[in-house]
One Martini backbone bead per residue (centre of mass of N, CA, C, O) as a GRO file, in nm:
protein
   88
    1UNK     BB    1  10.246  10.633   9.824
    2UNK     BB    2  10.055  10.284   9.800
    3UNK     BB    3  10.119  10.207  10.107
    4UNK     BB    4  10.329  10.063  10.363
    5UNK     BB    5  10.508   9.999  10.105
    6UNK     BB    6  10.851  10.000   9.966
    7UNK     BB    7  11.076  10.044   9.679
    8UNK     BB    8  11.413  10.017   9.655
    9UNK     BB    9  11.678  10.076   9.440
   10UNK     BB   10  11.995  10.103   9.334
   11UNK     BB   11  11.932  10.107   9.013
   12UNK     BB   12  11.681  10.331   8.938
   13UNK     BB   13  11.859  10.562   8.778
   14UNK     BB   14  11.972  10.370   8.524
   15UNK     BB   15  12.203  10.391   8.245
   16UNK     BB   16  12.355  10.430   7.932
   17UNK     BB   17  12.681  10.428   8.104
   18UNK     BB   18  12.682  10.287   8.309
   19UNK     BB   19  12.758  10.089   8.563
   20UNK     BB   20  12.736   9.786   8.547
   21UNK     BB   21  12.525   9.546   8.735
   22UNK     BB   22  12.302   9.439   9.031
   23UNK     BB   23  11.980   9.447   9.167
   24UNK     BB   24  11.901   9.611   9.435
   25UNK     BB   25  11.659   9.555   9.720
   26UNK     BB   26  11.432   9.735   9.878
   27UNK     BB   27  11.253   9.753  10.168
   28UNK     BB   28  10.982   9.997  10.299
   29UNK     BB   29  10.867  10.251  10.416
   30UNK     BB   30  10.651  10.478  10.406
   31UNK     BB   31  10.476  10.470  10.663
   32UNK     BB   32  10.450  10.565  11.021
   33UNK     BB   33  10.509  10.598  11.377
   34UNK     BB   34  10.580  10.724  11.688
   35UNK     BB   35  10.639  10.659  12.007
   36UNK     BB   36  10.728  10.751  12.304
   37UNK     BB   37  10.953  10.518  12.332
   38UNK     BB   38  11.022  10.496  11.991
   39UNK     BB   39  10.900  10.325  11.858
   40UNK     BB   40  10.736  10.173  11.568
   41UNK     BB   41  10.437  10.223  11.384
   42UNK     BB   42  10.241   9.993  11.171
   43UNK     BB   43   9.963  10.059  11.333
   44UNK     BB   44   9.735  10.137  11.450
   45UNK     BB   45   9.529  10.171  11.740
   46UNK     BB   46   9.412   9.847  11.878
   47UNK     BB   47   9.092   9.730  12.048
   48UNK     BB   48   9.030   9.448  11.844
   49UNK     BB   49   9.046   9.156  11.686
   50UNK     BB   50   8.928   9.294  11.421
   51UNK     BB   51   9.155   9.535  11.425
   52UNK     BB   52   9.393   9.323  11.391
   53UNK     BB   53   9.321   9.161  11.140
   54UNK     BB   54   9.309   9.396  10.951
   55UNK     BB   55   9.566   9.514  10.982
   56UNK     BB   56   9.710   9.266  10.905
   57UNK     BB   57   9.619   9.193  10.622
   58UNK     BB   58   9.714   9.435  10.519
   59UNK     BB   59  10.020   9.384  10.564
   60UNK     BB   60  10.007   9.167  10.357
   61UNK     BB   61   9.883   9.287  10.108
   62UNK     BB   62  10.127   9.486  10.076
   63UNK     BB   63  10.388   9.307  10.098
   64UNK     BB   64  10.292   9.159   9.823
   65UNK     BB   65  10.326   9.398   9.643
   66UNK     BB   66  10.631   9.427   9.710
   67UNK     BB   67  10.709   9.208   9.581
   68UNK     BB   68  10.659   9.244   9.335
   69UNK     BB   69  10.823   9.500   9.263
   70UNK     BB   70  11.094   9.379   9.327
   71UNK     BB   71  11.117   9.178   9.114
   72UNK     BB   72  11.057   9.340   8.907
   73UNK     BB   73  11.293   9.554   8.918
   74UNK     BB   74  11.487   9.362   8.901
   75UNK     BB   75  11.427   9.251   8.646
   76UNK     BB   76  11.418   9.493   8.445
   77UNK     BB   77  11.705   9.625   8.532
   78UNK     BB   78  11.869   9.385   8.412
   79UNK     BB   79  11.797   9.387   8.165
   80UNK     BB   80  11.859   9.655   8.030
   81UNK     BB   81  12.159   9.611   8.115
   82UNK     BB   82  12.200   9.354   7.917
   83UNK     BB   83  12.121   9.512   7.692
   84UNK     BB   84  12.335   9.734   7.713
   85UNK     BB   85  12.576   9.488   7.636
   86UNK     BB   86  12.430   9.376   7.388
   87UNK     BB   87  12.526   9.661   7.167
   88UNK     BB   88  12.817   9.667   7.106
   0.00000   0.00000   0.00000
C-alpha cells in the first residue's frame, strides 16, 4: 500500500447475496516503527524544523488521500448493496 495511511472498511469483501448494510471504514497506518519505550512512531527521527515540516506535510497529504478513499469506499459499496436490493 502507498503512503502511510489506508482504509479497511466492513464491508470490502461483500457481495450479492450477504447481508445488507451500511459500510463503514476505518483509518489505519499502513506502516509505522515502535521505539523502545512502546510508542509507535509515524515518521522518521526528525533533527531539523525542515524535517519536521516535511515530516507533517506528507503526513497531511497522505490524510487526505486516505480521506478521499474512505468517502469512496463508503459511496461505492453502499451504492452496490442499494443496487442489489434494488433488483429483486
Amino acid at each position: 500500500m502507498k503512503g502511510k495511511f489506508g482504509v479497511v472498511g466492513i464491508m470490502d469483501g461483500w457481495k450479492k447475496g450477504d447481508l445488507p448494510g451500511n459500510q463503514m471504514v476505518n483509518i489505519v497506518l499502513n506502516s509505522y516503527g515502535t521505539l523502545n519505550d512502546g510508542s509507535v512512531a509515524i515518521t522518521a527521527q526528525l533533527a531539523s524544523d525542515q524535517e519536521v515540516d516535511y515530516a507533517v506535510d506528507q503526513l497531511i497529504k497522505d490524510l487526505e488521500v486516505a480521506r478521499k478513499k474512505a468517502k469512496e469506499s463508503i459511496k461505492k459499496t453502499n451504492e452496490k448493496i442499494r443496487s442489489s436490493l434494488s433488483e429483486k
